[in-house]
XYZ file of C-alpha atoms in Angstrom:
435
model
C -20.823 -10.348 1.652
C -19.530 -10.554 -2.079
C -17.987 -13.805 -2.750
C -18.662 -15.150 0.407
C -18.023 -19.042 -0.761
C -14.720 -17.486 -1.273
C -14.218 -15.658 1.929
C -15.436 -17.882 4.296
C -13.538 -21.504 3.071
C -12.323 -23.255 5.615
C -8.301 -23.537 6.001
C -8.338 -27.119 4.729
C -10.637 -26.020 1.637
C -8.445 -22.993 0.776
C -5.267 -25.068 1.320
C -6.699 -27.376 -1.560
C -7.411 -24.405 -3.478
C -4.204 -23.091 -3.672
C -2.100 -26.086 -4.119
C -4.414 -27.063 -7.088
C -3.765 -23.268 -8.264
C 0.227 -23.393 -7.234
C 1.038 -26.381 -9.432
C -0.849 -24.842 -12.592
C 0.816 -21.585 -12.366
C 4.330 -23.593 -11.601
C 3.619 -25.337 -14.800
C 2.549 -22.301 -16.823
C 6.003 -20.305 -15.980
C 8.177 -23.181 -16.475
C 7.229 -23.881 -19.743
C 6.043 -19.876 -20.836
C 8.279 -17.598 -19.474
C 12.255 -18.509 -19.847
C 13.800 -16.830 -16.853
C 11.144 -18.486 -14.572
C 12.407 -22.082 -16.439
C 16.260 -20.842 -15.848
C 15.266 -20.132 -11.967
C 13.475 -23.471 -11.748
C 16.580 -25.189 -13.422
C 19.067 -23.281 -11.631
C 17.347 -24.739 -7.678
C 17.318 -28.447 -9.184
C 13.170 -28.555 -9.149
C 10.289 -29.142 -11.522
C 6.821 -28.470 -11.297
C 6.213 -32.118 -10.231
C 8.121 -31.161 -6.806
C 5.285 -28.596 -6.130
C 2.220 -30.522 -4.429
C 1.442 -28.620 -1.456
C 0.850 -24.980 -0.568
C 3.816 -25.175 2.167
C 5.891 -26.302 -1.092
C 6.193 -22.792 -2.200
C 8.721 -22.415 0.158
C 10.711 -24.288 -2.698
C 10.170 -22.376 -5.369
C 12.388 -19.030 -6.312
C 12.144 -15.583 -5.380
C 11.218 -12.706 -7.256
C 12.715 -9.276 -6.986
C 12.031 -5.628 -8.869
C 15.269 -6.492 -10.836
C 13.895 -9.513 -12.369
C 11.269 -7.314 -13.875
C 13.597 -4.667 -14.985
C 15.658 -7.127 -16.524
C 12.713 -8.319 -18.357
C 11.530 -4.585 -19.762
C 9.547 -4.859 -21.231
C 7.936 -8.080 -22.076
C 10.100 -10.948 -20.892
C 8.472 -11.719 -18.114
C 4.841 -12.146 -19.845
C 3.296 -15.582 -19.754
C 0.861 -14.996 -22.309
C 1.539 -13.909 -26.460
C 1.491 -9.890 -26.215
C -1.943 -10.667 -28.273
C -3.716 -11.471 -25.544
C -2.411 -8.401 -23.380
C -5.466 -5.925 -23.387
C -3.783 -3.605 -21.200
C -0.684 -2.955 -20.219
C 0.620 -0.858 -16.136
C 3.733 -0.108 -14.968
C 5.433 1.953 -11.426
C 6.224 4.794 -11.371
C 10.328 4.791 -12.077
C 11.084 6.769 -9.249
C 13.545 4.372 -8.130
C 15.094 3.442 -10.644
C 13.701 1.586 -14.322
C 9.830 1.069 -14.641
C 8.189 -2.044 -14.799
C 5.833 -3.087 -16.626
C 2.615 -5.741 -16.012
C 0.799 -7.195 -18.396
C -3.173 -7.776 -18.280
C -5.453 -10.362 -20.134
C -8.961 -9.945 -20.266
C -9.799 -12.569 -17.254
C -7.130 -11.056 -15.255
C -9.013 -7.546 -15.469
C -12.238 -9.162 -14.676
C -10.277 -10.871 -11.636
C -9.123 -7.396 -10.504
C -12.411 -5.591 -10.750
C -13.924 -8.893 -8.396
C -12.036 -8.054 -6.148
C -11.878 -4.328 -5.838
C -15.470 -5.213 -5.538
C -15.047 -7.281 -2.506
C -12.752 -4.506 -0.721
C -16.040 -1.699 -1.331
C -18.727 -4.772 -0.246
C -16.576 -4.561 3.057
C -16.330 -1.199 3.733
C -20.233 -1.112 3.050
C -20.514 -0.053 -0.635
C -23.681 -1.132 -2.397
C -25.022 -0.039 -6.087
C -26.739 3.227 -4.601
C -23.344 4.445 -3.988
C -21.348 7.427 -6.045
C -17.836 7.045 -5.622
C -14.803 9.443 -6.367
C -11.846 7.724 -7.855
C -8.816 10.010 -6.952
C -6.352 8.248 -7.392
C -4.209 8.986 -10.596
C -5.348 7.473 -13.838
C -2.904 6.234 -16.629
C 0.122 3.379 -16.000
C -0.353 3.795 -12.329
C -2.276 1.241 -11.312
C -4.774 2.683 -8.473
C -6.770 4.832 -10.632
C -8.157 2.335 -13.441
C -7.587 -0.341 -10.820
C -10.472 1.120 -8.320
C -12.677 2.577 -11.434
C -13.349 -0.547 -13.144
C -14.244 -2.273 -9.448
C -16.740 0.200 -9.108
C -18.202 -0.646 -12.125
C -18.417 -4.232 -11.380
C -20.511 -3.868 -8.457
C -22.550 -1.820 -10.341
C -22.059 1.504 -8.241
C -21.657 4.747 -9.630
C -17.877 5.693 -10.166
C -16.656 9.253 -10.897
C -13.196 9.196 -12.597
C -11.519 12.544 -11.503
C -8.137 11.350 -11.008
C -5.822 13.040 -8.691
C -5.117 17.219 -9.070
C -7.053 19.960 -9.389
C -7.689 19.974 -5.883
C -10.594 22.785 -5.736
C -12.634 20.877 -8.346
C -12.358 17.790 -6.645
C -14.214 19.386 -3.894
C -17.064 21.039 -5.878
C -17.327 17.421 -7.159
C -18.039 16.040 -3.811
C -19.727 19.078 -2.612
C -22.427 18.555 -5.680
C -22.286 15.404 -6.945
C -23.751 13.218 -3.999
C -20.781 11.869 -3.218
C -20.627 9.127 -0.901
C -17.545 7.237 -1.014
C -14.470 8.935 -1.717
C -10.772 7.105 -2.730
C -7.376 8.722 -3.132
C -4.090 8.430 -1.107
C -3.896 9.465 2.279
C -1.431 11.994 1.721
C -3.457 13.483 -0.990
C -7.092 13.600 0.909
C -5.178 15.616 3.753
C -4.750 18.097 0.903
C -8.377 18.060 -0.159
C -9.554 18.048 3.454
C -6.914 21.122 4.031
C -7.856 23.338 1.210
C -11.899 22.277 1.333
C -11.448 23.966 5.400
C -9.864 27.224 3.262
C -12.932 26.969 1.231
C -15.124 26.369 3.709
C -16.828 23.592 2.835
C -18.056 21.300 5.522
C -18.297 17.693 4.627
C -20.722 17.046 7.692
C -23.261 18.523 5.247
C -22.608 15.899 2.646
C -23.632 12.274 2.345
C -20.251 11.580 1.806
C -19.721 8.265 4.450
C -16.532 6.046 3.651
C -13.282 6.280 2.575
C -10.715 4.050 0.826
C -7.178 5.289 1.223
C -3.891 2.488 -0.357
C -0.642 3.163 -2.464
C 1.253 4.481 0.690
C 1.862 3.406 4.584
C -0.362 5.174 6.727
C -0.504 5.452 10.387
C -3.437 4.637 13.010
C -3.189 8.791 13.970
C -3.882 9.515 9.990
C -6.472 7.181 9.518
C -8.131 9.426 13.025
C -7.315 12.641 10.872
C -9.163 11.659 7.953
C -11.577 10.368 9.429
C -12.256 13.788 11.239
C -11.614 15.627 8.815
C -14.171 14.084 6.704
C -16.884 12.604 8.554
C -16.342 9.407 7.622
C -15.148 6.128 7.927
C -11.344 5.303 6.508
C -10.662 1.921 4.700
C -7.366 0.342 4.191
C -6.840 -1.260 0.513
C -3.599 -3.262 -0.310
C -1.620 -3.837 -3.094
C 1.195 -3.001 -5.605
C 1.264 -2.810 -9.312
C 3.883 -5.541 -10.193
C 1.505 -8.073 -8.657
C -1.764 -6.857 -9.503
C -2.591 -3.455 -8.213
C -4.780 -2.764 -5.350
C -7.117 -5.211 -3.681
C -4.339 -7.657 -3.131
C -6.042 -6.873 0.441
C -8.705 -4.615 1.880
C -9.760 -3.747 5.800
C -13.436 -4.801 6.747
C -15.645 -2.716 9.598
C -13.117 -4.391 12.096
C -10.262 -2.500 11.318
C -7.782 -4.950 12.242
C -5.976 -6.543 9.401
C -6.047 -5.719 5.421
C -7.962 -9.644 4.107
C -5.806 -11.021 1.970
C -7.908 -13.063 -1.251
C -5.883 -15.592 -0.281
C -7.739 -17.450 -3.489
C -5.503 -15.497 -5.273
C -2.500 -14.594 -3.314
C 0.119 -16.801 -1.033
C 0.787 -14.108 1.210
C 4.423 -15.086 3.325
C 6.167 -13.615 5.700
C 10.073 -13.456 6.018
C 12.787 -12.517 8.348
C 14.454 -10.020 6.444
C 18.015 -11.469 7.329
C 17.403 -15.096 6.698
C 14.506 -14.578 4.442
C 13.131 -17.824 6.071
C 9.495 -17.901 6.617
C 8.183 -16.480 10.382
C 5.452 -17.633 12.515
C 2.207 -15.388 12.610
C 2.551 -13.004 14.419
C 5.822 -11.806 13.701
C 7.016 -9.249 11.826
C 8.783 -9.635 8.380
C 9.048 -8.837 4.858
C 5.786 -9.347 2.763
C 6.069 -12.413 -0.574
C 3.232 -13.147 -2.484
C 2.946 -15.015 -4.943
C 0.065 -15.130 -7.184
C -2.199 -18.148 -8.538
C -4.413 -17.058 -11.093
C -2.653 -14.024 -12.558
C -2.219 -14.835 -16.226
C -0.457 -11.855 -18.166
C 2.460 -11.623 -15.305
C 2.393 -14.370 -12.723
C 4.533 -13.820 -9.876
C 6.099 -16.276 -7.591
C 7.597 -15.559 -4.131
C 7.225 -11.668 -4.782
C 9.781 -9.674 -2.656
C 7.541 -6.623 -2.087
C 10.201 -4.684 0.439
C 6.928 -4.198 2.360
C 7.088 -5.379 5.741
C 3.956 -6.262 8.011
C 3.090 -9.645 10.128
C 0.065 -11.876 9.964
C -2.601 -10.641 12.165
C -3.389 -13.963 14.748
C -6.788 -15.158 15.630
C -10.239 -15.437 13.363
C -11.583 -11.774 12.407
C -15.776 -11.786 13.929
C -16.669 -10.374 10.360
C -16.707 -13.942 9.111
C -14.199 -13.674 6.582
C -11.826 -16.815 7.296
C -9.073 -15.263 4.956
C -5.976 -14.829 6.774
C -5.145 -10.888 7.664
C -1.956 -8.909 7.129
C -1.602 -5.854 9.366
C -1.334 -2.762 7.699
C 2.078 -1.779 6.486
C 4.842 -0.687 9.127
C 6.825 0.496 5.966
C 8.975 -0.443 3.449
C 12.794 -2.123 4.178
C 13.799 -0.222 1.642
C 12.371 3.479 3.300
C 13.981 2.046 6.399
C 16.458 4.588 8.652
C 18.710 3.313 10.530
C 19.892 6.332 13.265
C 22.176 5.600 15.532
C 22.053 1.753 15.223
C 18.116 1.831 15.625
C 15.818 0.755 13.049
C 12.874 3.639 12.455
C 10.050 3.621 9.655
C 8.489 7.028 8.951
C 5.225 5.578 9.855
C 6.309 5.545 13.641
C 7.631 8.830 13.222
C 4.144 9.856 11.447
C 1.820 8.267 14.353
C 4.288 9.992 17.397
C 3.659 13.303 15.462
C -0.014 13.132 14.916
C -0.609 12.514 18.712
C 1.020 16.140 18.851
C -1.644 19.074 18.950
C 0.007 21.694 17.919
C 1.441 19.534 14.426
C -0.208 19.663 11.607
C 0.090 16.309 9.567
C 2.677 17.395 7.189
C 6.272 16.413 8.078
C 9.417 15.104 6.279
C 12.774 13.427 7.388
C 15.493 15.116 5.786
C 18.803 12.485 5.599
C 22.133 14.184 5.158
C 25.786 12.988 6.011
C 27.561 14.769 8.856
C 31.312 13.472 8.214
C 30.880 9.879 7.852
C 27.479 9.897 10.029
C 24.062 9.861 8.512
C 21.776 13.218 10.172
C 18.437 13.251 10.314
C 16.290 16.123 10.695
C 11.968 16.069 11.122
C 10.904 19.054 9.912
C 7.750 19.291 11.502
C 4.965 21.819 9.970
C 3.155 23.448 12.666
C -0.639 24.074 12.772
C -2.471 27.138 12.068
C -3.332 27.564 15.689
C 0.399 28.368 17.045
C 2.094 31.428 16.459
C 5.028 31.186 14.535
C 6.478 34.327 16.121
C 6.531 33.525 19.693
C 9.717 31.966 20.645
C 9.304 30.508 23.937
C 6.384 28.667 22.780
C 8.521 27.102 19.675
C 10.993 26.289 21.937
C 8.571 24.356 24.003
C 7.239 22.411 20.992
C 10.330 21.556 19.273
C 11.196 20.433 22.925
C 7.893 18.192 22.885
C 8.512 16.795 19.574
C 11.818 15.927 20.226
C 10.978 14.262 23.506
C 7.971 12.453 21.878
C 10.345 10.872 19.448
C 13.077 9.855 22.011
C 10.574 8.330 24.427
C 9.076 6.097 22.038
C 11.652 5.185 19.695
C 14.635 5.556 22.152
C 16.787 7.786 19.383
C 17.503 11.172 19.264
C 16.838 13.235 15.852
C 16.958 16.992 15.295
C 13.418 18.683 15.017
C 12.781 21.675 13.288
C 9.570 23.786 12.921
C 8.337 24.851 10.011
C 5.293 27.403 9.134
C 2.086 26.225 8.137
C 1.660 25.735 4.722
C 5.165 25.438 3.827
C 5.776 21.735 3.232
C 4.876 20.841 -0.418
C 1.807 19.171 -0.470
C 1.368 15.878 -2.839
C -1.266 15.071 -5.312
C -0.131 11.334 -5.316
C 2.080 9.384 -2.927
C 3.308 11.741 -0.396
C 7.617 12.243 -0.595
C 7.599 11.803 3.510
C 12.024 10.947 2.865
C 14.036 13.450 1.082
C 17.625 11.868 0.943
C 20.418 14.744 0.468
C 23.187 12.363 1.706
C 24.836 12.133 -1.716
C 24.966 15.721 -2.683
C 28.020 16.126 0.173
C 28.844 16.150 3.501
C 28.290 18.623 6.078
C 30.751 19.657 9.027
């Protein structure tokens, strides 16, 4: 185990650790960066009020805003001379942000990128495809330069091209592979069209972040590979990924809680819950220097995962993302993440894993529709067997989440497949109502 002073503190050790590591980074914010002093101000506290861990609870949130309200600098802690590199997301929804990176915070991320392939059984004999996308996203570069610090072999191929990132793993020795989930469905789909069969590679583990994924997807891949599927957490506005990483247990993403606070809130009061519960996903972090963070508001929600994990890590453990409040649907007064809709689908033989919700207004109503694309063993063309699917799916989807939706089938093939993060909502409700 990498680290494993690190990993295996005791609670009252790591509770030292980060209080010493809370008060610093209180300090550093109140007197570096000058909306962090105006929040402090603005709540009546100074660093001095911060001596405990459970004092974080006193300390301001952060939201996405803050950091588009500081594009693109504001928010930096450090002199832009010391930034060596500088991330941002994607924009999709709204403004970028952008993070900032000294040279110890890179060597910080690569640690523990390191620690997330040490548990999913990565040594130095291993050659590992990075596909996830290089440049101001954070996964590619993020995952590379972890390779590299354990001193394994990293191939940088970045996401696309989908038929040479086969004949890379096909002849390259590949044996760990890392991407989105979304995206290695596409590689596993079109490598079966090119008939390449990944049993006759050494390929043996894969790490799969940057979007919720399902238990069913995780069985898919793992199929569909011949391997072993790791969960890696993280985002770019506090780091990147390996905020959090599965080990061989598969129950839980470790969070380097030397790093990280990690809380939990109820989304309404956005009061801390007991573990255990579900809730909306702060972190704060505690030795980030370019961009510290506190009291993160990631959107994503998840609970703490009870009880000691037998791989010896003492680190607490967030379960792997439900979803994000923000991808949230509310139908018909009942609250439904795409994830659930993901795991009732992939249970379904005759669906392929390629679906999307489509959201449109019906009068004043909200209507959702799951297109569902079907797999290459049904025949489109026979009706009474369509019937009985869409029938199946439908059902499926009302028995477990107690809500009716529309369901329509769709060919194989035809849903647009994703060489990133996978577009799983496609909201229409602004461009007018139907009748």
């Amino acid at each position: 185990m990498r680290d494993k002073k690190q990993q295996t503190m005791t609670r009252s050790e790591l509770d030292e650790l980060q209080a010493e590591r809370l008060r610093e980074i209180c300090q550093r914010v109140y007197e570096k960066v000058p909306a962090y002093t105006k929040k402090f101000d603005e709540l009546g506290i100074t660093p001095d009020d911060i001596s405990h861990v459970e004092d974080v609870i006193k300390l301001p949130f952060t939201v996405k805003n803050d950091l588009r309200a500081a594009y693109p600098y504001d928010l930096f802690a450090v002199p832009i001379s010391e930034i060596v590199r500088v991330h941002s997301s994607s924009g999709t929804t709204g403004q970028i942000t952008v993070v900032g990176y000294t040279a110890e915070d890179l060597d910080m991320w690569s640690s523990l990128i390191a620690r997330a392939l040490d548990a999913a059984g990565a040594d130095k004999s291993d050659i590992i495809q990075v596909s996830f996308g290089y440049g101001l996203f954070t996964g590619g570069l993020g995952v590379h330069h972890g390779v590299e610090h354990m001193g394994a072999t990293v191939i940088p191929v970045s996401g696309g091209n989908t038929k040479r990132q086969i004949q890379v793993l096909a002849d390259f020795g590949v044996t760990g592979f890392a991407a989105t989930p979304s995206y290695a469905l596409l590689v596993a789909e079109t490598a079966q069209k090119m008939g390449v069969d990944f049993d006759d590679l050494p390929l043996r583990f894969g790490i799969f972040g940057a979007e919720p994924w399902s238990e069913n997807l995780r069985t898919q891949l793992e199929n569909a590979f011949g391997i072993e599927a790791y969960d890696i957490y993280g985002l770019s506005e506090v780091l990147g990924p390996g905020v959090g990483f599965e080990c061989e247990q598969h129950d839980g993403l470790h969070i380097n809680e030397d790093h990280f606070i990690i809380e939990i809130l109820d989304t309404e009061t956005l009061e801390p819950v007991e573990d255990g519960e579900y809730g909306e996903v702060a972190i704060t972090t505690l030795t980030k220097q370019g961009i510290p963070l506190l009291r993160y508001r990631t959107r994503d929600i998840s609970r703490i995962v009870p009880g000691e994990c037998p791989c010896g890590r003492t680190t607490r453990r967030l379960e792997r993302i439900t979803g994000r409040s923000d991808d949230m649907l509310i139908i018909r007064g009942v609250n439904v993440y795409p994830t659930q809709i993901e795991q009732i689908l992939l249970d379904i033989p005759e669906a392929a894993p390629h679906y999307q919700i489509i959201l449109t207004k019906r009068g004043s109503l909200d209507d959702v529709e799951v297109r569902v694309e079907l797999s290459d063993e049904v025949d489109f063309d026979e009706i009474k067997s369509l019937e009985a699917i869409t029938k199946k799916v439908s059902g499926a989807i009302a028995s477990a989440l107690a809500v009716s939706v529309k369901v329509k089938l769709v060919e194989p093939g035809s849903i647009e497949r994703s060489e990133g993060k996978a577009q799983r909502v496609v909201d229409l409700r602004g461009e007018g109502s139907q009748e």
